[in-house]
Short mmCIF file of C-alpha atoms in Angstrom, two decimals:
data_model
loop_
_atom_site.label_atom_id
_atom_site.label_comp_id
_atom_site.label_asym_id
_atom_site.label_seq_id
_atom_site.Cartn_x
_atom_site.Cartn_y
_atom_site.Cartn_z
CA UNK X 1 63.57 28.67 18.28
CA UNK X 2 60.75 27.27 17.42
CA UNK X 3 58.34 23.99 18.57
CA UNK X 4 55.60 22.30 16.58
CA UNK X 5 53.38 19.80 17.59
CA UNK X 6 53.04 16.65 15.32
CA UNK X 7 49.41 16.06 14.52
CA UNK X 8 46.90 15.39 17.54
CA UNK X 9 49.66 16.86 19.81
CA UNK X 10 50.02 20.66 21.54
CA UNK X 11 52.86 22.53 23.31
CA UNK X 12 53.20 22.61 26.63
CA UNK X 13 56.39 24.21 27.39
CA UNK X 14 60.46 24.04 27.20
CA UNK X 15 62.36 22.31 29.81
CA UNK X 16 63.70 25.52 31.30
CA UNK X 17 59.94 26.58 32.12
CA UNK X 18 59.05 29.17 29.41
CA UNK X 19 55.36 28.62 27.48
CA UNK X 20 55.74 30.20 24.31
CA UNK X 21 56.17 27.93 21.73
CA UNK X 22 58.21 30.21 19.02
CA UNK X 23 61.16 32.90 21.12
CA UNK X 24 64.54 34.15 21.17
CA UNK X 25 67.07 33.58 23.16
CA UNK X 26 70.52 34.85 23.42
CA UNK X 27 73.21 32.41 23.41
CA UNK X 28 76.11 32.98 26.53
CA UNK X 29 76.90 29.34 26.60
CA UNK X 30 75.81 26.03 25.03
CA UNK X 31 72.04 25.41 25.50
CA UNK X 32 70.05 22.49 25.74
CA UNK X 33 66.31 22.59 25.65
CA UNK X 34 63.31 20.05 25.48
CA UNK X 35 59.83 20.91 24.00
CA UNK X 36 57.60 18.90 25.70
CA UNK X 37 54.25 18.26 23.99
CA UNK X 38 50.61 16.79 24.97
CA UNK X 39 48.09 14.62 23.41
CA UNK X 40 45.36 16.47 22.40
CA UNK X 41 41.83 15.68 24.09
CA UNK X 42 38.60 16.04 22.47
CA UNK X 43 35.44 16.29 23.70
CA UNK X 44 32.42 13.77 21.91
CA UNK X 45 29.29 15.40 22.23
CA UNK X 46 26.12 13.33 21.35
CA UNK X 47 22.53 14.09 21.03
CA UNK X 48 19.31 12.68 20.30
CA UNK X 49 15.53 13.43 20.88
CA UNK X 50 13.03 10.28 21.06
CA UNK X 51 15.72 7.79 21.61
CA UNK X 52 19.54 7.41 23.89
CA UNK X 53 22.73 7.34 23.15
CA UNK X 54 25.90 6.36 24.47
CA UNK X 55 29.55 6.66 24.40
CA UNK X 56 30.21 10.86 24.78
CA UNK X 57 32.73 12.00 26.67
CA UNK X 58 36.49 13.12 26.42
CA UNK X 59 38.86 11.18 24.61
CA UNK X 60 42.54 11.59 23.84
CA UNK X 61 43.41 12.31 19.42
CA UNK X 62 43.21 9.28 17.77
CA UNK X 63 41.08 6.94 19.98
CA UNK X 64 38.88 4.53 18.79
CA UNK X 65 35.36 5.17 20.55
CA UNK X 66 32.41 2.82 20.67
CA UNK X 67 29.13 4.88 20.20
CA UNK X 68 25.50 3.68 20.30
CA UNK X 69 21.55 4.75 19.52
CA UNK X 70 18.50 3.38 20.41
CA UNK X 71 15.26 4.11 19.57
CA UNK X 72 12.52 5.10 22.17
CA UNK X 73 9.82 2.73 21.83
CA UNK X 74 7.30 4.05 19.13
CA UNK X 75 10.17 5.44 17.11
CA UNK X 76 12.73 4.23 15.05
CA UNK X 77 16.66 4.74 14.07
CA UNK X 78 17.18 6.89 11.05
CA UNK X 79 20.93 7.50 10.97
CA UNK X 80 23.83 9.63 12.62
CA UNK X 81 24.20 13.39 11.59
CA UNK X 82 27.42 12.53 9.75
CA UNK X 83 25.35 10.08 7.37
CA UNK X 84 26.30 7.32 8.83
CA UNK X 85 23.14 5.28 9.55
CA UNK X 86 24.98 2.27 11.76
CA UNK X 87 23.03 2.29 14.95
CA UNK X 88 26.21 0.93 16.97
CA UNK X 89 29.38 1.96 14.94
CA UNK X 90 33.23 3.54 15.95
CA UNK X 91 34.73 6.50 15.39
CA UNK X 92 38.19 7.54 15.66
CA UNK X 93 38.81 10.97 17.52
CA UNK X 94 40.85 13.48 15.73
CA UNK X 95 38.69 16.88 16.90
CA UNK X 96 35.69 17.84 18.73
CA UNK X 97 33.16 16.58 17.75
CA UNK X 98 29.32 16.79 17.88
CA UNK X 99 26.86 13.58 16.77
CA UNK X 100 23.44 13.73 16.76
CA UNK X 101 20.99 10.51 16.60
CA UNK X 102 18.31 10.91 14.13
CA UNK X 103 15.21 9.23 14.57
CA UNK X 104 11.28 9.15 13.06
CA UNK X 105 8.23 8.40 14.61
CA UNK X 106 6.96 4.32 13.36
CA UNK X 107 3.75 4.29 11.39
CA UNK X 108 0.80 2.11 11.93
CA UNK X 109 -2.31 0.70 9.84
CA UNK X 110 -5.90 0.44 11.39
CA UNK X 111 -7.71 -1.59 8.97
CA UNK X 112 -11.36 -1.92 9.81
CA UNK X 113 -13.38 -4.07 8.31
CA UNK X 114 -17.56 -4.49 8.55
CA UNK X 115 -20.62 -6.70 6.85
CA UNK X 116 -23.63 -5.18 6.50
CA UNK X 117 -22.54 -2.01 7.93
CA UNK X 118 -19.87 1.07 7.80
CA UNK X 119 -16.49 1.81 9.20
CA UNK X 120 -14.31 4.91 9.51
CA UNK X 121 -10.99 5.75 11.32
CA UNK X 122 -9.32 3.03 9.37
CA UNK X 123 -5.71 4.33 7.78
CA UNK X 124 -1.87 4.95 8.74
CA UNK X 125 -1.16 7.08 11.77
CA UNK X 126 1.80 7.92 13.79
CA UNK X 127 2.52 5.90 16.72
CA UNK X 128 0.67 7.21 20.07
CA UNK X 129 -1.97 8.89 17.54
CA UNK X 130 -5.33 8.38 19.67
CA UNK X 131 -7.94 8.11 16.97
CA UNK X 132 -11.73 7.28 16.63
CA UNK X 133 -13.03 4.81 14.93
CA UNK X 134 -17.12 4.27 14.42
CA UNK X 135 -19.17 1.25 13.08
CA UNK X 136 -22.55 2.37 11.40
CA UNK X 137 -25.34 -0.03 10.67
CA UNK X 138 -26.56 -0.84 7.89
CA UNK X 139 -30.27 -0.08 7.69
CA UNK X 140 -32.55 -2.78 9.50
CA UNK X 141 -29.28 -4.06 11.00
CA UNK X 142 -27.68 -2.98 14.44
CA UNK X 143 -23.98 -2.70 15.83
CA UNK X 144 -23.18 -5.95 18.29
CA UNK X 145 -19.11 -5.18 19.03
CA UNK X 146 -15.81 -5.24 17.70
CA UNK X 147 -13.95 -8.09 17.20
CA UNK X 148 -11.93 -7.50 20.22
CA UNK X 149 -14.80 -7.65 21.91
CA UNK X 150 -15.38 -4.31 22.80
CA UNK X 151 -19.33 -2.80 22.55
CA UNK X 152 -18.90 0.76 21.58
CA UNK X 153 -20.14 1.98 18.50
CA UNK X 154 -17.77 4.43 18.52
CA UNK X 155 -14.39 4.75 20.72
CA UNK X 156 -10.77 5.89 20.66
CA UNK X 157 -8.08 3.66 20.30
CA UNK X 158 -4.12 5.07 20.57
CA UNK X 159 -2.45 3.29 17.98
CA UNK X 160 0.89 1.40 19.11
CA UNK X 161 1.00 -1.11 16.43
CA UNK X 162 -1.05 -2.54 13.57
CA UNK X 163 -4.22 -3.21 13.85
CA UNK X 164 -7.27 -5.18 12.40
CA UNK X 165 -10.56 -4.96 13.45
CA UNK X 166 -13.74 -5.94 12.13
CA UNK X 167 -17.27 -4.44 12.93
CA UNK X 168 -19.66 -7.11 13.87
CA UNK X 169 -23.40 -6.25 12.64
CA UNK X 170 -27.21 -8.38 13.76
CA UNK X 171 -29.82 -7.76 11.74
CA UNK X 172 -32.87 -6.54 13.30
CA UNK X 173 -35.18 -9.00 15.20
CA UNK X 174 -39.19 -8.52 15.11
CA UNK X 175 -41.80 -10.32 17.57
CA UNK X 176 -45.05 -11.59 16.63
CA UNK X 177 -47.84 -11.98 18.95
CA UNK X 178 -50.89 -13.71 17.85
CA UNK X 179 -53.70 -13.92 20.14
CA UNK X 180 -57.44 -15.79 19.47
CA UNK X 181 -60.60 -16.12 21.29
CA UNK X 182 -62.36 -19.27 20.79
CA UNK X 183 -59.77 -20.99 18.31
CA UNK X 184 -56.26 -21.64 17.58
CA UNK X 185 -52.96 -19.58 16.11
CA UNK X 186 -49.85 -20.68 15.26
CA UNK X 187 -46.79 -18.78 14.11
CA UNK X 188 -45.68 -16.38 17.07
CA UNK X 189 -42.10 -16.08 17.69
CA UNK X 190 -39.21 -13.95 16.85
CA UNK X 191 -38.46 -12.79 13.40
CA UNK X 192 -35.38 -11.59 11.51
CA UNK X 193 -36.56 -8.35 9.37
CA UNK X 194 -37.57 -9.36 5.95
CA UNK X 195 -38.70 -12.46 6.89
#
């Protein structure tokens, strides 16, 4: 005698106790016997690196199970392992199964922008990327600050978004003094260079 499991279903056992799903038995007497069979339960395995997910665990064949991915901030959702690139999707059990959330670092933009004057560290970086980014004068000019305010010449900035900044150059300032003995002079001050 023999008992097989529909689809999604195991063998447990026959109603007089015995395990083994195929067997002989010798017939004394009339004999009746029950197969008694199990859902199957899976186990959902899910993974991800720079983001979570949700919905793993163990599930009977057949269910329908609600899974989800988010992205850690910085990064974003790519797709699932299977190809499936629905960040919250089902699935319907029907084996073990192992799901892994795929995710990519966001890029960002520094654009820098200057008058009368240099920039460099402008360009597309990974999120988190600390870079440096310098203003250079133009000759007879000097460096004032960045639009954000900020004085340095040259500083690091870590990159969590774009970003737009523009280099803010003076030119160069001169001072005359005149000074006379016994007469009059006019035209001391302060100068701008080429003036």
């Amino acid at each position: 005698i023999s008992a097989i499991p529909n689809a999604g279903y195991h063998f447990v056992g026959w109603s007089d106790g015995d395990s083994v799903a195929t067997r002989t038995i010798t017939l004394t007497s009339n004999v009746t016997l029950s197969a008694y069979f199990e859902l199957n339960v899976y186990e959902l395995v899910l993974e991800a690196e720079n983001g979570v997910v949700f919905g793993a665990g163990r599930y009977s064949h057949g269910t329908e199970v609600s899974i989800a991915a988010f992205a850690n901030e910085g990064y974003k959702f790519v797709g699932w392992s299977d190809d499936e690139n629905t960040e919250v999707r089902k699935i319907v059990l029907i084996s073990d199964s192992v799901l892994t959330a795929q995710f990519a670092v966001n890029r960002h933009t520094i654009t820098l922008l200057a008058e009368n004057g240099k920039v460099y560290g402008g360009g597309e970086y990974d999120y988190g990327t600390e870079i440096t980014i310098e203003a250079e004068a133009a000759e007879n000019y000097h460096f004032v600050s960045w639009s954000d305010g900020n004085t340095s010449a040259k500083r690091q900035i870590v990159l969590r978004s774009d970003l737009t900044l523009t280099a803010e150059f003076a030119i160069n300032q001169y001072t005359v003094s005149l000074k006379a003995e016994n007469g009059e002079v006019f035209g001391s001050g302060v100068y701008d260079y080429g003036t």
